[in-house]
PDB file of C-alpha atoms in Angstrom:
ATOM      1  CA  MET A 276       3.992 -16.338  65.614  1.00 53.00           C
ATOM      2  CA  ALA A 277       5.131 -12.736  65.290  1.00 55.00           C
ATOM      3  CA  ASN A 278       7.230 -13.655  62.259  1.00 60.00           C
ATOM      4  CA  LEU A 279       4.227 -15.225  60.555  1.00 54.00           C
ATOM      5  CA  GLU A 280       2.133 -12.096  61.079  1.00 58.00           C
ATOM      6  CA  HIS A 281       4.968  -9.926  59.727  1.00 58.00           C
ATOM      7  CA  ASP A 282       5.276 -12.131  56.614  1.00 62.00           C
ATOM      8  CA  SER A 283       1.528 -11.991  56.044  1.00 66.00           C
ATOM      9  CA  GLU A 284       1.516  -8.207  56.285  1.00 67.00           C
ATOM     10  CA  SER A 285       4.467  -7.882  53.877  1.00 75.00           C
ATOM     11  CA  ILE A 286       2.799 -10.217  51.354  1.00 77.00           C
ATOM     12  CA  PHE A 287      -0.430  -8.217  51.635  1.00 75.00           C
ATOM     13  CA  GLU A 288       1.428  -4.951  50.997  1.00 77.00           C
ATOM     14  CA  VAL A 289       3.265  -6.383  47.956  1.00 74.00           C
ATOM     15  CA  PHE A 290       0.101  -7.762  46.335  1.00 73.00           C
ATOM     16  CA  ALA A 291      -1.808  -4.589  47.164  1.00 76.00           C
ATOM     17  CA  GLU A 292       0.850  -2.697  45.196  1.00 77.00           C
ATOM     18  CA  TYR A 293       0.503  -5.154  42.319  1.00 79.00           C
ATOM     19  CA  GLY A 294      -3.272  -4.659  42.400  1.00 81.00           C
ATOM     20  CA  ASP A 295      -2.909  -0.892  42.154  1.00 77.00           C
ATOM     21  CA  HIS A 296      -0.548  -1.288  39.198  1.00 75.00           C
ATOM     22  CA  LEU A 297      -2.978  -3.610  37.376  1.00 82.00           C
ATOM     23  CA  ALA A 298      -5.857  -1.206  38.070  1.00 84.00           C
ATOM     24  CA  GLN A 299      -3.890   1.701  36.589  1.00 81.00           C
ATOM     25  CA  GLU A 300      -2.957  -0.360  33.543  1.00 84.00           C
ATOM     26  CA  MET A 301      -6.570  -1.427  33.040  1.00 87.00           C
ATOM     27  CA  ALA A 302      -7.724   2.195  33.279  1.00 86.00           C
ATOM     28  CA  ALA A 303      -5.129   3.256  30.674  1.00 86.00           C
ATOM     29  CA  LYS A 304      -6.211   0.405  28.411  1.00 88.00           C
ATOM     30  CA  GLU A 305      -9.861   1.430  28.672  1.00 91.00           C
ATOM     31  CA  LYS A 306      -8.960   5.002  27.697  1.00 91.00           C
ATOM     32  CA  VAL A 307      -7.128   3.738  24.640  1.00 92.00           C
ATOM     33  CA  MET A 308     -10.049   1.483  23.681  1.00 93.00           C
ATOM     34  CA  GLU A 309     -12.507   4.378  23.992  1.00 93.00           C
ATOM     35  CA  SER A 310     -10.293   6.512  21.759  1.00 93.00           C
ATOM     36  CA  VAL A 311     -10.060   3.710  19.194  1.00 94.00           C
ATOM     37  CA  LYS A 312     -13.873   3.542  19.130  1.00 94.00           C
ATOM     38  CA  GLY A 313     -13.917   7.255  18.306  1.00 94.00           C
ATOM     39  CA  VAL A 314     -11.533   6.655  15.379  1.00 95.00           C
ATOM     40  CA  GLU A 315     -13.672   3.760  14.133  1.00 95.00           C
ATOM     41  CA  LYS A 316     -16.753   5.979  14.253  1.00 95.00           C
ATOM     42  CA  GLU A 317     -15.086   8.545  11.991  1.00 95.00           C
ATOM     43  CA  SER A 318     -13.829   5.808   9.652  1.00 95.00           C
ATOM     44  CA  ARG A 319     -17.383   4.497   9.205  1.00 95.00           C
ATOM     45  CA  LYS A 320     -18.497   7.965   8.114  1.00 95.00           C
ATOM     46  CA  LEU A 321     -15.731   8.078   5.515  1.00 95.00           C
ATOM     47  CA  TYR A 322     -16.486   4.557   4.287  1.00 96.00           C
ATOM     48  CA  THR A 323     -20.164   5.432   3.861  1.00 95.00           C
ATOM     49  CA  ILE A 324     -19.208   8.379   1.645  1.00 96.00           C
ATOM     50  CA  LEU A 325     -16.802   6.330  -0.472  1.00 96.00           C
ATOM     51  CA  GLN A 326     -19.406   3.639  -1.094  1.00 95.00           C
ATOM     52  CA  ASN A 327     -21.223   6.142  -3.290  1.00 95.00           C
ATOM     53  CA  ILE A 328     -18.654   5.485  -6.051  1.00 94.00           C
ATOM     54  CA  HIS A 329     -20.496   2.226  -6.765  1.00 93.00           C
ATOM     55  CA  ARG A 330     -23.863   3.876  -7.373  1.00 91.00           C
ATOM     56  CA  PRO A 331     -25.188   4.365 -10.905  1.00 89.00           C
ATOM     57  CA  GLY A 332     -24.189   7.756 -12.312  1.00 88.00           C
ATOM     58  CA  ALA A 333     -21.681   8.372  -9.522  1.00 89.00           C
ATOM     59  CA  LYS A 334     -19.505  11.473  -9.916  1.00 92.00           C
ATOM     60  CA  ILE A 335     -16.232  10.186  -8.546  1.00 93.00           C
ATOM     61  CA  ASN A 336     -14.436  13.540  -8.467  1.00 93.00           C
ATOM     62  CA  GLU A 337     -17.121  15.098  -6.290  1.00 94.00           C
ATOM     63  CA  ILE A 338     -17.152  12.065  -3.982  1.00 95.00           C
ATOM     64  CA  VAL A 339     -13.373  12.282  -3.570  1.00 95.00           C
ATOM     65  CA  LEU A 340     -13.584  15.977  -2.628  1.00 95.00           C
ATOM     66  CA  LYS A 341     -16.282  15.238  -0.058  1.00 94.00           C
ATOM     67  CA  ALA A 342     -14.222  12.364   1.349  1.00 94.00           C
ATOM     68  CA  GLU A 343     -11.154  14.568   1.730  1.00 93.00           C
ATOM     69  CA  GLU A 344     -13.175  16.960   3.882  1.00 93.00           C
ATOM     70  CA  THR A 345     -14.093  14.078   6.193  1.00 92.00           C
ATOM     71  CA  PHE A 346     -10.434  13.432   7.064  1.00 95.00           C
ATOM     72  CA  GLU A 347     -10.482  16.428   9.406  1.00 93.00           C
ATOM     73  CA  GLY A 348     -12.574  14.449  11.894  1.00 94.00           C
ATOM     74  CA  ILE A 349     -10.174  11.508  11.555  1.00 95.00           C
ATOM     75  CA  HIS A 350      -7.228  13.815  12.291  1.00 94.00           C
ATOM     76  CA  ILE A 351      -8.859  14.955  15.545  1.00 94.00           C
ATOM     77  CA  ALA A 352      -9.715  11.380  16.591  1.00 94.00           C
ATOM     78  CA  LEU A 353      -6.189  10.125  15.897  1.00 94.00           C
ATOM     79  CA  PHE A 354      -4.669  13.076  17.745  1.00 93.00           C
ATOM     80  CA  TYR A 355      -6.753  12.291  20.833  1.00 93.00           C
ATOM     81  CA  LEU A 356      -5.753   8.615  20.575  1.00 93.00           C
ATOM     82  CA  ASP A 357      -2.106   9.617  20.433  1.00 92.00           C
ATOM     83  CA  GLN A 358      -2.517  11.712  23.592  1.00 92.00           C
ATOM     84  CA  VAL A 359      -4.008   8.901  25.704  1.00 91.00           C
ATOM     85  CA  ILE A 360      -1.306   6.346  24.836  1.00 91.00           C
ATOM     86  CA  PRO A 361       1.096   6.160  27.799  1.00 88.00           C
ATOM     87  CA  LYS A 362       4.656   7.096  26.943  1.00 85.00           C
ATOM     88  CA  GLY A 363       6.849   4.117  26.175  1.00 82.00           C
ATOM     89  CA  CYS A 364       3.836   1.775  25.885  1.00 84.00           C
ATOM     90  CA  PHE A 365       3.318   1.799  22.109  1.00 86.00           C
ATOM     91  CA  TRP A 366       4.025  -1.896  21.596  1.00 86.00           C
ATOM     92  CA  ARG A 367       1.969  -2.879  24.637  1.00 87.00           C
ATOM     93  CA  TYR A 368      -1.263  -1.405  23.232  1.00 89.00           C
ATOM     94  CA  CYS A 369      -0.635  -1.317  19.457  1.00 89.00           C
ATOM     95  CA  ASN A 370      -2.782  -4.403  18.874  1.00 90.00           C
ATOM     96  CA  LEU A 371      -5.800  -2.356  20.006  1.00 92.00           C
ATOM     97  CA  TRP A 372      -5.657   0.005  17.014  1.00 93.00           C
ATOM     98  CA  SER A 373      -3.688  -1.988  14.404  1.00 93.00           C
ATOM     99  CA  ASN A 374      -6.768  -3.244  12.516  1.00 93.00           C
ATOM    100  CA  THR A 375      -8.342   0.214  12.658  1.00 95.00           C
ATOM    101  CA  LEU A 376      -5.254   1.855  11.160  1.00 95.00           C
ATOM    102  CA  SER A 377      -5.134  -0.818   8.438  1.00 95.00           C
ATOM    103  CA  TRP A 378      -8.728   0.019   7.534  1.00 96.00           C
ATOM    104  CA  LEU A 379      -7.994   3.764   7.565  1.00 96.00           C
ATOM    105  CA  SER A 380      -4.959   3.126   5.367  1.00 96.00           C
ATOM    106  CA  PHE A 381      -7.269   1.392   2.891  1.00 97.00           C
ATOM    107  CA  LEU A 382      -9.708   4.311   2.864  1.00 96.00           C
ATOM    108  CA  ALA A 383      -6.925   6.844   2.347  1.00 96.00           C
ATOM    109  CA  SER A 384      -5.368   4.667  -0.373  1.00 96.00           C
ATOM    110  CA  LEU A 385      -8.728   4.436  -2.143  1.00 96.00           C
ATOM    111  CA  VAL A 386      -9.129   8.216  -2.097  1.00 96.00           C
ATOM    112  CA  LEU A 387      -5.610   8.737  -3.461  1.00 96.00           C
ATOM    113  CA  TYR A 388      -6.082   6.087  -6.139  1.00 96.00           C
ATOM    114  CA  LEU A 389      -9.358   7.600  -7.327  1.00 95.00           C
ATOM    115  CA  LYS A 390      -7.709  11.010  -7.392  1.00 93.00           C
ATOM    116  CA  GLU A 391      -4.366  10.173  -9.022  1.00 91.00           C
ATOM    117  CA  ASP A 392      -5.015   6.764 -10.639  1.00 91.00           C
ATOM    118  CA  THR A 393      -1.611   5.522  -9.406  1.00 93.00           C
ATOM    119  CA  LEU A 394      -0.162   3.576  -6.495  1.00 93.00           C
ATOM    120  CA  PRO A 395      -0.809   5.446  -3.202  1.00 94.00           C
ATOM    121  CA  GLU A 396       2.607   5.736  -1.568  1.00 94.00           C
ATOM    122  CA  LYS A 397       3.012   5.314   2.177  1.00 95.00           C
ATOM    123  CA  PRO A 398       4.121   8.936   2.926  1.00 95.00           C
ATOM    124  CA  LYS A 399       1.063  10.293   1.105  1.00 95.00           C
ATOM    125  CA  VAL A 400      -1.251   7.910   2.947  1.00 96.00           C
ATOM    126  CA  SER A 401       0.258   8.918   6.297  1.00 95.00           C
ATOM    127  CA  ALA A 402      -0.046  12.617   5.463  1.00 94.00           C
ATOM    128  CA  LEU A 403      -3.686  12.242   4.418  1.00 95.00           C
ATOM    129  CA  LEU A 404      -4.475  10.470   7.703  1.00 95.00           C
ATOM    130  CA  GLY A 405      -2.673  13.147   9.713  1.00 93.00           C
ATOM    131  CA  LEU A 406      -0.068  10.690  11.038  1.00 92.00           C
ATOM    132  CA  THR A 407       2.784  13.176  10.921  1.00 86.00           C
ATOM    133  CA  SER A 408       5.819  13.853  13.099  1.00 81.00           C
ATOM    134  CA  ASP A 409       3.683  16.120  15.309  1.00 84.00           C
ATOM    135  CA  LEU A 410       2.328  12.995  17.044  1.00 88.00           C
ATOM    136  CA  HIS A 411       4.586  11.669  19.770  1.00 86.00           C
ATOM    137  CA  CYS A 412       3.689   7.978  19.462  1.00 88.00           C
ATOM    138  CA  LEU A 413       1.149   7.032  16.798  1.00 91.00           C
ATOM    139  CA  HIS A 414       2.350   6.243  13.256  1.00 91.00           C
ATOM    140  CA  LEU A 415       1.427   4.108  10.252  1.00 93.00           C
ATOM    141  CA  ASP A 416       3.331   0.834  10.335  1.00 92.00           C
ATOM    142  CA  ILE A 417       4.524  -0.712   7.051  1.00 93.00           C
ATOM    143  CA  GLU A 418       2.429  -3.841   7.648  1.00 92.00           C
ATOM    144  CA  GLU A 419      -0.674  -1.739   8.259  1.00 94.00           C
ATOM    145  CA  TYR A 420       0.006   0.105   4.995  1.00 96.00           C
ATOM    146  CA  LEU A 421       0.358  -3.164   3.066  1.00 95.00           C
ATOM    147  CA  GLN A 422      -2.834  -4.479   4.660  1.00 94.00           C
ATOM    148  CA  GLY A 423      -4.564  -1.346   3.399  1.00 95.00           C
ATOM    149  CA  LEU A 424      -3.336  -2.024  -0.139  1.00 95.00           C
ATOM    150  CA  CYS A 425      -4.748  -5.550   0.074  1.00 94.00           C
ATOM    151  CA  HIS A 426      -8.120  -4.112   1.124  1.00 95.00           C
ATOM    152  CA  LEU A 427      -7.861  -1.748  -1.860  1.00 96.00           C
ATOM    153  CA  CYS A 428      -7.360  -4.681  -4.219  1.00 95.00           C
ATOM    154  CA  ASN A 429     -10.480  -6.343  -2.800  1.00 94.00           C
ATOM    155  CA  GLU A 430     -12.529  -3.187  -3.441  1.00 95.00           C
ATOM    156  CA  LEU A 431     -11.421  -2.429  -7.005  1.00 95.00           C
ATOM    157  CA  PRO A 432     -13.103  -5.428  -8.742  1.00 95.00           C
ATOM    158  CA  ARG A 433     -16.472  -4.144  -7.545  1.00 94.00           C
ATOM    159  CA  LEU A 434     -15.598  -0.709  -8.912  1.00 95.00           C
ATOM    160  CA  ALA A 435     -14.643  -2.281 -12.250  1.00 95.00           C
ATOM    161  CA  VAL A 436     -18.037  -3.993 -12.578  1.00 94.00           C
ATOM    162  CA  ASN A 437     -19.995  -0.883 -11.571  1.00 93.00           C
ATOM    163  CA  SER A 438     -17.910   1.255 -13.948  1.00 93.00           C
ATOM    164  CA  VAL A 439     -19.223  -0.856 -16.824  1.00 92.00           C
ATOM    165  CA  THR A 440     -22.747  -0.230 -15.555  1.00 89.00           C
ATOM    166  CA  ASN A 441     -21.958   3.495 -15.674  1.00 89.00           C
ATOM    167  CA  GLN A 442     -20.582   3.059 -19.227  1.00 89.00           C
ATOM    168  CA  ASP A 443     -17.042   3.889 -18.122  1.00 91.00           C
ATOM    169  CA  TYR A 444     -15.395   1.127 -20.157  1.00 92.00           C
ATOM    170  CA  ASN A 445     -11.819   2.384 -19.819  1.00 92.00           C
ATOM    171  CA  ARG A 446     -11.600   2.198 -16.020  1.00 94.00           C
ATOM    172  CA  PRO A 447     -11.631  -1.644 -15.814  1.00 94.00           C
ATOM    173  CA  VAL A 448      -8.602  -1.714 -18.128  1.00 94.00           C
ATOM    174  CA  ARG A 449      -6.706   0.702 -15.885  1.00 94.00           C
ATOM    175  CA  ILE A 450      -7.732  -1.255 -12.790  1.00 95.00           C
ATOM    176  CA  SER A 451      -6.505  -4.480 -14.385  1.00 94.00           C
ATOM    177  CA  GLN A 452      -3.120  -2.929 -15.152  1.00 94.00           C
ATOM    178  CA  PHE A 453      -2.871  -1.515 -11.623  1.00 95.00           C
ATOM    179  CA  LEU A 454      -3.691  -4.835  -9.959  1.00 94.00           C
ATOM    180  CA  GLY A 455      -1.185  -6.640 -12.158  1.00 93.00           C
ATOM    181  CA  SER A 456       1.589  -4.230 -11.222  1.00 93.00           C
ATOM    182  CA  LEU A 457       0.663  -4.334  -7.532  1.00 93.00           C
ATOM    183  CA  TYR A 458       0.590  -8.131  -7.499  1.00 92.00           C
ATOM    184  CA  SER A 459       4.049  -8.212  -9.074  1.00 91.00           C
ATOM    185  CA  GLY A 460       5.282  -5.826  -6.386  1.00 91.00           C
ATOM    186  CA  PHE A 461       3.905  -7.999  -3.579  1.00 91.00           C
ATOM    187  CA  ARG A 462       5.657 -11.028  -5.046  1.00 90.00           C
ATOM    188  CA  LEU A 463       8.986  -9.313  -4.423  1.00 90.00           C
ATOM    189  CA  LEU A 464       8.313  -9.487  -0.665  1.00 89.00           C
ATOM    190  CA  ASN A 465       9.335 -12.536   1.319  1.00 84.00           C
ATOM    191  CA  LEU A 466       6.059 -12.962   3.170  1.00 82.00           C
ATOM    192  CA  LYS A 467       5.602 -15.727   5.735  1.00 79.00           C
ATOM    193  CA  ASN A 468       2.438 -17.688   6.444  1.00 68.00           C
ATOM    194  CA  ASP A 469       0.691 -14.931   8.362  1.00 78.00           C
ATOM    195  CA  ASN A 470      -2.375 -12.758   7.882  1.00 83.00           C
ATOM    196  CA  LEU A 471      -0.610 -10.489   5.385  1.00 86.00           C
ATOM    197  CA  ARG A 472       0.372 -13.471   3.226  1.00 87.00           C
ATOM    198  CA  LYS A 473      -3.236 -14.668   3.168  1.00 85.00           C
ATOM    199  CA  ARG A 474      -4.408 -11.207   2.132  1.00 86.00           C
ATOM    200  CA  PHE A 475      -1.754 -11.092  -0.578  1.00 87.00           C
ATOM    201  CA  ASP A 476      -2.853 -14.452  -1.998  1.00 87.00           C
ATOM    202  CA  SER A 477      -6.354 -13.060  -2.537  1.00 89.00           C
ATOM    203  CA  ILE A 478      -5.069 -10.373  -4.936  1.00 92.00           C
ATOM    204  CA  LYS A 479      -4.706 -12.850  -7.801  1.00 90.00           C
ATOM    205  CA  TYR A 480      -8.395 -13.718  -7.525  1.00 93.00           C
ATOM    206  CA  ASP A 481      -9.313 -10.031  -7.560  1.00 94.00           C
ATOM    207  CA  GLN A 482      -7.151  -9.577 -10.650  1.00 93.00           C
ATOM    208  CA  LYS A 483      -8.862 -12.523 -12.343  1.00 94.00           C
ATOM    209  CA  LYS A 484     -12.293 -10.953 -11.757  1.00 94.00           C
ATOM    210  CA  VAL A 485     -11.216  -7.705 -13.400  1.00 95.00           C
ATOM    211  CA  GLU A 486      -9.583  -9.549 -16.306  1.00 94.00           C
ATOM    212  CA  GLU A 487     -12.891 -11.310 -16.950  1.00 94.00           C
ATOM    213  CA  VAL A 488     -14.621  -7.923 -17.092  1.00 94.00           C
ATOM    214  CA  VAL A 489     -12.013  -6.621 -19.557  1.00 94.00           C
ATOM    215  CA  TYR A 490     -12.401  -9.783 -21.659  1.00 93.00           C
ATOM    216  CA  ASP A 491     -16.171  -9.370 -21.854  1.00 93.00           C
ATOM    217  CA  LEU A 492     -15.727  -5.742 -22.919  1.00 92.00           C
ATOM    218  CA  SER A 493     -13.190  -6.670 -25.603  1.00 91.00           C
ATOM    219  CA  ILE A 494     -15.275  -9.411 -27.235  1.00 91.00           C
ATOM    220  CA  ARG A 495     -18.264  -7.057 -27.316  1.00 88.00           C
ATOM    221  CA  GLY A 496     -16.211  -4.281 -28.893  1.00 88.00           C
ATOM    222  CA  LEU A 497     -16.931  -1.834 -26.092  1.00 84.00           C
ATOM    223  CA  LEU A 498     -13.337  -0.797 -25.464  1.00 82.00           C
ATOM    224  CA  THR A 499     -12.628   2.554 -27.073  1.00 67.00           C
ATOM    225  CA  ILE A 500     -10.011   3.072 -29.758  1.00 49.00           C
ATOM    226  CA  ASN A 501      -8.112   5.393 -27.423  1.00 49.00           C
ATOM    227  CA  THR A 502      -7.551   2.597 -24.939  1.00 53.00           C
ATOM    228  CA  THR A 503      -6.214   0.336 -27.679  1.00 48.00           C
ATOM    229  CA  LYS A 504      -3.947   3.087 -28.967  1.00 50.00           C
ATOM    230  CA  GLU A 505      -2.614   3.800 -25.473  1.00 52.00           C
ATOM    231  CA  ALA A 506      -1.776   0.143 -24.964  1.00 48.00           C
ATOM    232  CA  ALA A 507      -0.117  -0.036 -28.400  1.00 46.00           C
ATOM    233  CA  ASN A 508       1.870   3.135 -27.781  1.00 53.00           C
ATOM    234  CA  ALA A 509       3.048   1.837 -24.417  1.00 47.00           C
ATOM    235  CA  ALA A 510       4.171  -1.417 -26.036  1.00 43.00           C
ATOM    236  CA  SER A 511       5.946   0.395 -28.890  1.00 52.00           C
ATOM    237  CA  LYS A 512       7.756   2.664 -26.425  1.00 51.00           C
ATOM    238  CA  GLU A 513       9.000  -0.352 -24.523  1.00 47.00           C
ATOM    239  CA  ASP A 514      10.215  -1.966 -27.781  1.00 52.00           C
ATOM    240  CA  GLU A 515      12.029   1.228 -28.799  1.00 56.00           C
ATOM    241  CA  LYS A 516      13.646   1.419 -25.377  1.00 51.00           C
ATOM    242  CA  ASP A 517      14.823  -2.186 -25.654  1.00 53.00           C
ATOM    243  CA  GLN A 518      16.243  -1.512 -29.133  1.00 58.00           C
ATOM    244  CA  GLU A 519      18.108   1.573 -27.916  1.00 58.00           C
ATOM    245  CA  ASP A 520      19.528  -0.383 -24.993  1.00 54.00           C
ATOM    246  CA  GLY A 521      20.642  -3.112 -27.421  1.00 54.00           C
ATOM    247  CA  LYS A 522      22.365  -0.560 -29.678  1.00 52.00           C
ATOM    248  CA  GLU A 523      24.172   1.008 -26.740  1.00 52.00           C
ATOM    249  CA  GLU A 524      25.391  -2.416 -25.604  1.00 51.00           C
ATOM    250  CA  ALA A 525      26.610  -3.247 -29.140  1.00 52.00           C
ATOM    251  CA  VAL A 526      28.500   0.066 -29.412  1.00 47.00           C
ATOM    252  CA  GLY A 527      30.041  -0.508 -26.017  1.00 54.00           C
ATOM    253  CA  GLU A 528      31.237  -3.997 -26.982  1.00 54.00           C
ATOM    254  CA  THR A 529      32.745  -2.722 -30.261  1.00 53.00           C
ATOM    255  CA  SER A 530      34.658   0.081 -28.551  1.00 54.00           C
ATOM    256  CA  GLU A 531      35.910  -2.328 -25.921  1.00 55.00           C
ATOM    257  CA  LYS A 532      37.219  -4.733 -28.586  1.00 53.00           C
ATOM    258  CA  GLU A 533      39.047  -1.904 -30.365  1.00 56.00           C
ATOM    259  CA  GLU A 534      40.694  -0.796 -27.128  1.00 58.00           C
ATOM    260  CA  ASN A 535      41.785  -4.369 -26.370  1.00 56.00           C
ATOM    261  CA  LYS A 536      43.224  -4.703 -29.880  1.00 51.00           C
ATOM    262  CA  LYS A 537      45.246  -1.493 -29.479  1.00 50.00           C
ATOM    263  CA  ASP A 538      46.609  -2.696 -26.164  1.00 52.00           C
ATOM    264  CA  VAL A 539      47.764  -5.986 -27.691  1.00 46.00           C
ATOM    265  CA  VAL A 540      49.470  -4.198 -30.622  1.00 45.00           C
ATOM    266  CA  ALA A 541      51.241  -1.819 -28.257  1.00 49.00           C
ATOM    267  CA  ASP A 542      52.475  -4.638 -26.013  1.00 51.00           C
ATOM    268  CA  GLU A 543      53.876  -6.750 -28.913  1.00 49.00           C
ATOM    269  CA  GLY A 544      55.396  -3.771 -30.770  1.00 49.00           C
ATOM    270  CA  ILE A 545      53.531  -4.594 -34.004  1.00 43.00           C
ATOM    271  CA  ASP A 546      52.325  -1.876 -36.317  1.00 46.00           C
ATOM    272  CA  GLU A 547      48.676  -2.097 -37.148  1.00 43.00           C
ATOM    273  CA  VAL A 548      48.422  -2.383 -40.923  1.00 43.00           C
ATOM    274  CA  ASP A 549      45.381  -2.420 -43.079  1.00 46.00           C
ATOM    275  CA  PRO A 550      45.227  -5.866 -44.790  1.00 43.00           C
ATOM    276  CA  GLU A 551      44.118  -4.376 -48.105  1.00 46.00           C
ATOM    277  CA  LYS A 552      47.072  -1.955 -48.175  1.00 44.00           C
ATOM    278  CA  LYS A 553      49.426  -4.779 -47.252  1.00 42.00           C
ATOM    279  CA  THR A 554      48.389  -6.948 -50.234  1.00 44.00           C
ATOM    280  CA  THR A 555      48.816  -4.065 -52.627  1.00 39.00           C
TER     281      THR A 555
END
């Protein structure tokens, strides 16, 4: 009887310890979730500002400058999130903020694209979000960055249509070229049947929408001569580069044949004689 009471007390003590551990873990998880909500709140402010690019008569440069000022609040929210993550528990809680960071990566990529009109690289996106080496745990994962690029591709067709409304007929052409290059880049990745693969598959439909806009502009003669000249110049430069590469390969083959011929003559001990001089 005494043994049974001792076993019951030991079991109670063990499970009481487990209960305390679960309570501490739940409290840490709630802190992380509250911090993530703060980051999402700041991201909604930034998204609201960036949606102004679709309005008639939108001044994109001014909107980009205003959006860049909003990143200060995101830096503070991400810093606080980094502080509440328990050390060594990144992978335990990362699913709580993964979607939020993917969305922030999209917003930062959109700002960089509107500013530079080129592919937003991962280091620049991380720097704009404030995810630097100063944080002890939080960082932008490569999958979150790629998810952000997929979100960017979903947003650009709408910008292409609204650019036509604002009589900016050159932007849809640039967007079409950008989406084509980005889609080719994604095809180099060996993506499995996961969420990222599904997002990647949607890019071709976004590209098709923009191509339809460019087609409508071309048949109506609304594309400027400068755009046509730029495309022609880019094509001519590529042709010239291919021709130069072909010439270099031909010169290299000729020199290699001459060296091989000299080696054969030296090995056989035969003097190289000009055939015309020999006949005379």
